[in-house]
Amino acid sequence: MTTAYVDLQALRRNYQRLQDRTYDRCKLMAVVKADGYGHGMLAVAGALQDVGADWFGVGTVAEGRRLRLHGITGRIVVLLAGCNAEVSELALYKLEPVVSDGVQLAYLLSQVPEELAIHLKVDCGMGRLGFDPQEVVGVCRKLASFPLVLASLMAHFPVADTDIALSLEQEGVFRQVIKDVRGLGLTPMVHMANSAAFLSGIAFLDMVRLGLALYGYAPGEQVAGAEKVVLEPVMRVTSRVLQVKAVPAGTGISYGLSQKTERDSILAVIDIGYADGFPRALSGCGKVIVGGEFAKVIGRVCMNMTVVDVTDIDLVKCGDEVVVLGRQGEKQISATDIATWAGTINYEILCTLGNLNPREYV
Ligand SMILES: *Cc1c(COP(=O)(O)O)cnc(C)c1O
């Protein structure tokens, strides 16, 4: 059966190495949304809490509640609180919503007042969630008469992996907002960096919000300082050989018979498909490792199986382990490799492989 193995020691080592790269008073928020990028949010948060993590970023209120009930005691920031979050529930579980526009703020203020820490998000050129920079001072003034506590001001980078010059300009926009808010006598924490910015060494401010790097990856090949931190991939995914068969040259393979064998071949049918997070875009081009060697996908990836060419590999048999992500012997496949073959990003590969398969912790 296909299984995602999650190495919590590797995760902790990544956390500590990343923490070592921050300034003394710079906090590290462990971003664990999307069930810990496929690694299992509860296990990830628990493992990181053991090594001192005290800020966590989740997507939803439901995720925040699960973390609290699981014994996470640190600050929990709900990145996508939206207009459904009940103040009473946020207060009960001590969850801190990110507030990103006037409609959401009015919604929170319309409920039974409770002391609540909130985080104001500013859109400094991301083109997604957040107040316009020029609105922020007015919003902060308004907050003064309500029991909401402005815990932090935050912004987000759209291109920290590809365009440092533009990212620095956007950081400049954020710094001006910070200055204006401090002019009101307020001193919220301020934070902007994600993994790409952090690895590039920009915008550390009071906190960095790291997801991908914790799980052992850099967001893009071209992230400037990525090679300066040793990051270990945390997830390994294995599958099994279901059947091995010899076929003559010219045999059409899998749905659509989109590819034919070019020579007399030995093929292995393996127990993973697009419903298990092995992208259909790997049809005819992806690779796995079996018998310590790379085996190429031939024909279309199916819902729960895929055919690979093992003609050049010794003695592959039914039941053999197939490594989809990770190392076997000398060979290795990273989430970035798979993403490149499939035309997507390593984030998506981790989320889908991790969240669509049973996980085991090692
Ligand atoms: C997901 C997320 C992050 C983490 O991004 P990485 O690129 O995985 O480090 C940081 N901040 C916000 C607001 C996010 O939604």
Coordinates of C-alpha atoms and ligand atoms in Angstrom, one line a residue:
M1 CA 0.0 0.0 0.0
T2 CA 1.2 3.5 -0.8
T3 CA 2.4 5.2 2.4
A4 CA 3.9 8.6 3.2
Y5 CA 6.6 8.3 5.8
V6 CA 7.2 11.5 7.8
D7 CA 10.6 11.9 9.6
L8 CA 9.9 14.1 12.6
Q9 CA 13.5 14.2 13.6
A10 CA 14.4 15.7 10.2
L11 CA 11.6 18.2 10.8
R12 CA 13.0 19.2 14.2
R13 CA 16.5 19.6 12.7
N14 CA 15.1 21.8 10.0
Y15 CA 13.3 23.9 12.6
Q16 CA 16.5 24.3 14.6
R17 CA 18.7 25.2 11.6
L18 CA 16.2 27.8 10.5
Q19 CA 15.8 29.1 14.0
D20 CA 19.6 29.4 14.2
R21 CA 19.5 31.7 11.1
T22 CA 17.1 34.2 12.6
Y23 CA 18.2 37.1 14.8
D24 CA 18.0 36.6 18.5
R25 CA 14.6 38.2 19.0
C26 CA 13.1 37.2 15.7
K27 CA 10.3 34.7 16.2
L28 CA 9.6 31.8 13.9
M29 CA 6.0 30.9 13.1
A30 CA 5.6 27.3 12.0
V31 CA 3.0 27.3 9.2
V32 CA 1.0 24.1 9.4
K33 CA -2.0 24.8 7.2
A34 CA -3.2 22.2 4.7
D35 CA -2.6 19.5 7.4
G36 CA 1.0 20.5 7.7
Y37 CA 1.6 20.7 4.0
G38 CA 0.6 17.0 3.8
H39 CA 2.8 16.0 6.8
G40 CA 0.0 15.8 9.4
M41 CA -0.6 19.0 11.3
L42 CA -0.9 17.5 14.8
A43 CA 2.2 15.4 14.6
V44 CA 4.2 18.3 13.1
A45 CA 3.0 20.9 15.6
G46 CA 3.6 18.5 18.5
A47 CA 7.1 17.7 17.3
L48 CA 8.0 21.4 16.9
Q49 CA 6.5 22.4 20.2
D50 CA 8.9 19.8 21.8
V51 CA 11.8 21.8 20.4
G52 CA 10.4 25.2 21.5
A53 CA 8.1 26.3 18.7
D54 CA 5.6 28.8 20.2
W55 CA 3.9 30.3 17.1
F56 CA 1.7 28.3 14.7
G57 CA 0.0 29.4 11.5
V58 CA -3.2 27.5 10.5
G59 CA -5.6 28.0 7.7
T60 CA -9.0 27.7 9.4
V61 CA -10.6 28.0 12.8
A62 CA -11.3 24.2 12.7
E63 CA -7.6 23.5 12.3
G64 CA -6.8 25.9 15.2
R65 CA -9.3 24.2 17.4
R66 CA -7.8 20.8 16.6
L67 CA -4.3 22.1 17.6
R68 CA -5.6 23.4 20.9
L69 CA -7.4 20.2 21.7
H70 CA -4.2 18.3 20.9
G71 CA -2.3 20.3 23.6
I72 CA -0.6 23.0 21.6
T73 CA -0.1 25.9 24.0
G74 CA 1.6 28.5 21.8
R75 CA 0.1 31.3 19.9
I76 CA -2.2 30.1 17.0
V77 CA -2.8 32.5 14.1
V78 CA -5.7 31.7 11.8
L79 CA -4.5 32.9 8.4
L80 CA -7.9 32.5 6.6
A81 CA -10.4 33.4 9.3
G82 CA -12.7 35.2 6.8
C83 CA -16.3 36.1 7.8
N84 CA -17.3 32.8 9.4
A85 CA -15.2 32.9 12.5
E86 CA -17.2 33.2 15.7
V87 CA -15.6 35.5 18.2
S88 CA -16.7 33.3 21.1
E89 CA -15.0 30.2 19.6
L90 CA -11.8 32.2 18.8
A91 CA -11.7 33.4 22.4
L92 CA -12.5 30.0 23.8
Y93 CA -9.6 28.3 22.0
K94 CA -7.4 31.4 22.1
L95 CA -7.1 31.6 18.3
E96 CA -5.9 34.8 16.7
P97 CA -7.5 35.7 13.4
V98 CA -5.8 37.5 10.6
V99 CA -8.1 40.4 9.6
S100 CA -7.8 41.6 6.1
D101 CA -10.6 44.0 5.2
G102 CA -13.3 46.2 6.6
V103 CA -16.1 43.7 6.1
Q104 CA -14.3 41.1 8.1
L105 CA -13.5 43.6 10.8
A106 CA -17.1 44.8 11.0
Y107 CA -18.2 41.2 11.3
L108 CA -15.9 40.5 14.2
L109 CA -16.9 43.8 15.9
S110 CA -20.6 43.0 15.5
Q111 CA -20.3 40.0 17.8
V112 CA -20.3 39.8 21.6
P113 CA -17.2 41.6 22.6
E114 CA -14.4 39.5 24.0
E115 CA -10.7 40.4 24.4
L116 CA -9.2 39.0 21.2
A117 CA -5.7 39.4 19.7
I118 CA -5.9 40.0 16.0
H119 CA -3.4 40.4 13.2
L120 CA -3.9 43.0 10.5
K121 CA -2.9 42.0 7.0
V122 CA -1.7 44.7 4.6
D123 CA -1.6 44.1 0.8
C124 CA 1.7 45.6 -0.2
G125 CA 1.6 44.3 -3.7
M126 CA 0.5 40.6 -3.4
G127 CA -2.9 41.3 -5.0
R128 CA -4.7 39.0 -2.6
L129 CA -5.8 39.3 1.0
G130 CA -5.2 42.5 2.9
F131 CA -6.1 46.2 3.6
D132 CA -4.7 48.8 1.2
P133 CA -1.6 50.4 2.8
Q134 CA -3.3 53.8 3.1
E135 CA -6.3 52.3 5.0
V136 CA -4.3 50.9 7.9
V137 CA -3.9 53.9 10.1
G138 CA -7.6 54.6 10.0
V139 CA -8.3 51.0 10.9
C140 CA -5.9 51.1 13.8
R141 CA -7.5 54.3 15.2
K142 CA -10.9 52.7 15.0
L143 CA -9.6 49.6 16.9
A144 CA -8.7 51.7 19.9
S145 CA -12.3 51.8 21.1
F146 CA -12.9 48.0 20.9
P147 CA -11.6 45.1 22.9
L148 CA -9.6 43.8 20.0
V149 CA -5.8 43.9 20.6
L150 CA -3.6 44.6 17.6
A151 CA -1.0 41.9 18.1
S152 CA 0.7 42.3 14.8
L153 CA 0.8 43.9 11.3
M154 CA 1.7 41.5 8.5
A155 CA 2.2 41.4 4.8
H156 CA 3.0 38.7 2.3
F157 CA 5.5 38.4 -0.6
P158 CA 4.3 37.3 -4.1
V159 CA 7.7 37.0 -5.8
A160 CA 10.4 36.6 -3.1
D161 CA 11.6 33.5 -4.9
T162 CA 12.1 35.2 -8.3
D163 CA 12.4 39.0 -7.9
I164 CA 14.3 40.4 -4.9
A165 CA 14.3 44.0 -6.2
L166 CA 10.5 44.1 -6.4
S167 CA 10.3 42.3 -3.0
L168 CA 12.5 44.9 -1.4
E169 CA 10.2 47.6 -2.9
Q170 CA 7.2 45.9 -1.3
E171 CA 9.0 45.6 2.0
G172 CA 9.5 49.4 1.7
V173 CA 5.8 49.9 1.4
F174 CA 5.2 47.7 4.5
R175 CA 7.9 49.6 6.4
Q176 CA 6.1 52.9 5.7
V177 CA 2.8 51.4 7.0
I178 CA 4.7 50.3 10.1
K179 CA 6.1 53.8 10.6
D180 CA 2.7 55.4 10.3
V181 CA 1.1 52.9 12.8
R182 CA 4.0 53.5 15.2
G183 CA 3.2 57.2 14.8
L184 CA -0.1 56.5 16.6
G185 CA 1.9 55.2 19.6
L186 CA 1.1 51.6 18.8
T187 CA 3.8 48.9 18.8
P188 CA 2.4 45.7 17.2
M189 CA 4.8 43.0 16.1
V190 CA 5.5 43.2 12.4
H191 CA 6.2 40.3 10.0
M192 CA 6.3 39.7 6.2
A193 CA 8.8 36.9 5.3
N194 CA 7.8 33.5 4.0
S195 CA 10.4 30.7 3.2
A196 CA 11.5 32.4 0.0
A197 CA 12.2 35.7 1.6
F198 CA 13.8 34.1 4.6
L199 CA 16.1 32.0 2.5
S200 CA 17.0 35.1 0.5
G201 CA 17.8 36.9 3.7
I202 CA 15.2 39.7 3.5
A203 CA 12.5 41.1 5.8
F204 CA 13.2 39.2 9.0
L205 CA 11.5 42.0 11.1
D206 CA 10.0 40.6 14.3
M207 CA 9.0 37.2 13.0
V208 CA 9.3 34.9 9.9
R209 CA 6.4 32.7 8.9
L210 CA 7.9 29.5 7.5
G211 CA 6.1 26.6 5.8
L212 CA 8.0 24.9 3.0
A213 CA 11.5 25.3 4.4
L214 CA 10.4 23.5 7.6
Y215 CA 9.5 20.5 5.5
G216 CA 12.9 20.5 3.8
Y217 CA 12.5 22.5 0.6
A218 CA 13.3 25.8 -1.0
P219 CA 10.5 27.4 -3.0
G220 CA 12.4 27.8 -6.2
E221 CA 15.7 26.7 -7.8
Q222 CA 16.8 30.4 -7.8
V223 CA 16.2 31.3 -4.2
A224 CA 19.5 33.2 -3.5
G225 CA 20.6 31.9 0.0
A226 CA 18.9 28.6 -0.2
E227 CA 22.2 26.7 -0.2
K228 CA 23.3 28.3 3.0
V229 CA 20.9 26.3 5.1
V230 CA 20.9 22.5 5.1
L231 CA 17.3 21.4 4.8
E232 CA 16.3 17.8 4.9
P233 CA 13.2 16.6 3.1
V234 CA 10.8 15.3 5.8
M235 CA 8.6 13.1 3.6
R236 CA 9.3 9.9 1.8
V237 CA 6.6 8.1 -0.2
T238 CA 6.7 4.5 -1.2
S239 CA 4.4 2.3 -3.2
R240 CA 4.5 -1.4 -4.3
V241 CA 4.8 -3.4 -7.5
L242 CA 1.5 -5.1 -8.2
Q243 CA 2.5 -7.1 -11.3
V244 CA 5.5 -7.5 -13.6
K245 CA 5.1 -8.6 -17.2
A246 CA 7.2 -9.0 -20.3
V247 CA 5.7 -7.6 -23.5
P248 CA 6.9 -7.4 -27.1
A249 CA 8.0 -4.2 -28.9
G250 CA 5.0 -2.2 -30.2
T251 CA 2.6 -3.0 -27.3
G252 CA 0.3 -0.1 -26.5
I253 CA 0.2 0.7 -22.8
S254 CA -2.6 2.0 -20.4
Y255 CA -5.6 4.1 -21.2
G256 CA -5.7 5.7 -24.6
L257 CA -2.8 3.4 -25.6
S258 CA -1.0 6.8 -25.8
Q259 CA 2.5 5.1 -25.8
K260 CA 3.8 1.9 -27.3
T261 CA 6.9 0.0 -26.1
E262 CA 9.8 0.7 -28.4
R263 CA 11.5 -2.6 -27.7
D264 CA 10.7 -5.9 -26.1
S265 CA 10.1 -4.7 -22.5
I266 CA 9.6 -5.7 -18.9
L267 CA 7.0 -3.5 -17.3
A268 CA 5.9 -3.1 -13.7
V269 CA 2.4 -2.0 -12.7
I270 CA 2.7 0.0 -9.5
D271 CA 0.2 0.8 -6.8
I272 CA -0.2 4.6 -7.1
G273 CA -2.1 6.9 -9.4
Y274 CA -3.5 10.4 -9.6
A275 CA -6.1 9.7 -6.9
D276 CA -3.1 9.0 -4.6
G277 CA -1.4 12.3 -5.5
F278 CA 0.8 11.0 -8.3
P279 CA 0.0 13.6 -10.9
R280 CA -1.6 12.5 -14.2
A281 CA 0.8 15.0 -15.8
L282 CA 3.6 12.4 -15.1
S283 CA 2.1 10.2 -17.9
G284 CA 5.0 9.2 -20.2
C285 CA 7.5 11.4 -18.3
G286 CA 7.7 10.8 -14.6
K287 CA 10.1 8.5 -12.8
V288 CA 10.1 6.3 -9.7
I289 CA 12.9 4.2 -8.1
V290 CA 12.7 0.4 -8.0
G291 CA 15.5 -2.0 -7.4
G292 CA 17.7 1.0 -6.7
E293 CA 17.3 2.3 -10.2
F294 CA 15.1 4.9 -11.9
A295 CA 12.1 3.5 -13.8
K296 CA 10.3 5.7 -16.2
V297 CA 6.5 6.0 -16.4
I298 CA 5.1 4.6 -19.7
G299 CA 1.6 5.5 -20.9
R300 CA -1.0 7.3 -18.9
V301 CA -1.1 7.5 -15.1
C302 CA -4.4 5.9 -14.0
M303 CA -6.5 6.6 -10.9
N304 CA -4.7 4.1 -8.6
M305 CA -2.0 2.6 -10.8
T306 CA 0.8 3.5 -13.1
V307 CA 3.0 1.4 -15.5
V308 CA 6.7 1.9 -15.4
D309 CA 9.5 0.4 -17.6
V310 CA 11.8 -1.9 -15.7
T311 CA 13.5 -3.6 -18.7
D312 CA 16.9 -2.4 -17.6
I313 CA 16.5 -3.2 -13.9
D314 CA 17.4 -6.6 -12.5
L315 CA 14.8 -8.9 -11.0
V316 CA 11.9 -6.7 -10.2
K317 CA 9.1 -8.7 -8.7
C318 CA 5.6 -8.4 -7.3
G319 CA 5.6 -6.8 -3.9
D320 CA 8.9 -4.9 -4.3
E321 CA 9.1 -1.4 -2.8
V322 CA 8.8 1.5 -5.2
V323 CA 10.1 4.9 -4.1
V324 CA 8.0 7.7 -5.5
L325 CA 9.5 10.5 -3.3
G326 CA 12.7 10.1 -1.4
R327 CA 15.8 7.9 -1.6
Q328 CA 16.4 4.3 -2.3
G329 CA 20.0 3.2 -2.5
E330 CA 22.0 5.7 -4.4
K331 CA 19.1 7.3 -6.2
Q332 CA 16.8 10.0 -5.0
I333 CA 13.7 11.9 -6.2
S334 CA 12.7 15.2 -4.6
A335 CA 9.3 16.9 -4.6
T336 CA 10.9 19.5 -6.7
D337 CA 11.9 16.9 -9.3
I338 CA 8.3 15.6 -9.4
A339 CA 7.0 19.1 -9.7
T340 CA 9.3 19.9 -12.6
W341 CA 8.2 16.8 -14.5
A342 CA 4.5 17.5 -13.8
G343 CA 4.7 21.2 -14.5
T344 CA 3.7 22.3 -11.0
I345 CA 5.4 23.3 -7.7
N346 CA 6.9 21.2 -4.9
Y347 CA 4.3 22.6 -2.4
E348 CA 1.5 20.9 -4.3
I349 CA 3.3 17.6 -4.6
L350 CA 3.9 17.5 -0.8
C351 CA 0.3 18.4 0.0
T352 CA -1.3 15.9 -2.3
L353 CA 1.1 12.9 -1.8
G354 CA 0.9 13.5 2.0
N355 CA -2.8 14.2 2.3
L356 CA -4.1 11.5 0.0
N357 CA -2.1 8.6 1.5
P358 CA -1.9 7.0 5.0
R359 CA 1.0 8.5 6.9
E360 CA 3.5 6.8 9.2
Y361 CA 5.8 8.7 11.5
V362 CA 9.4 7.6 11.8
Ligands
LIG1 C1 1.4 29.6 3.7 C2 1.8 31.0 4.2 C3 3.2 31.2 4.6 C4 4.3 30.1 4.5 O1 4.8 30.2 3.1 P1 6.0 29.3 2.7 O2 6.3 29.7 1.4 O3 5.5 27.9 2.8 O4 7.1 29.5 3.7 C5 3.5 32.4 5.2 N1 2.6 33.4 5.3 C6 1.3 33.2 4.9 C7 0.3 34.3 5.1 C8 0.9 32.0 4.4 O5 -0.4 31.8 4.0

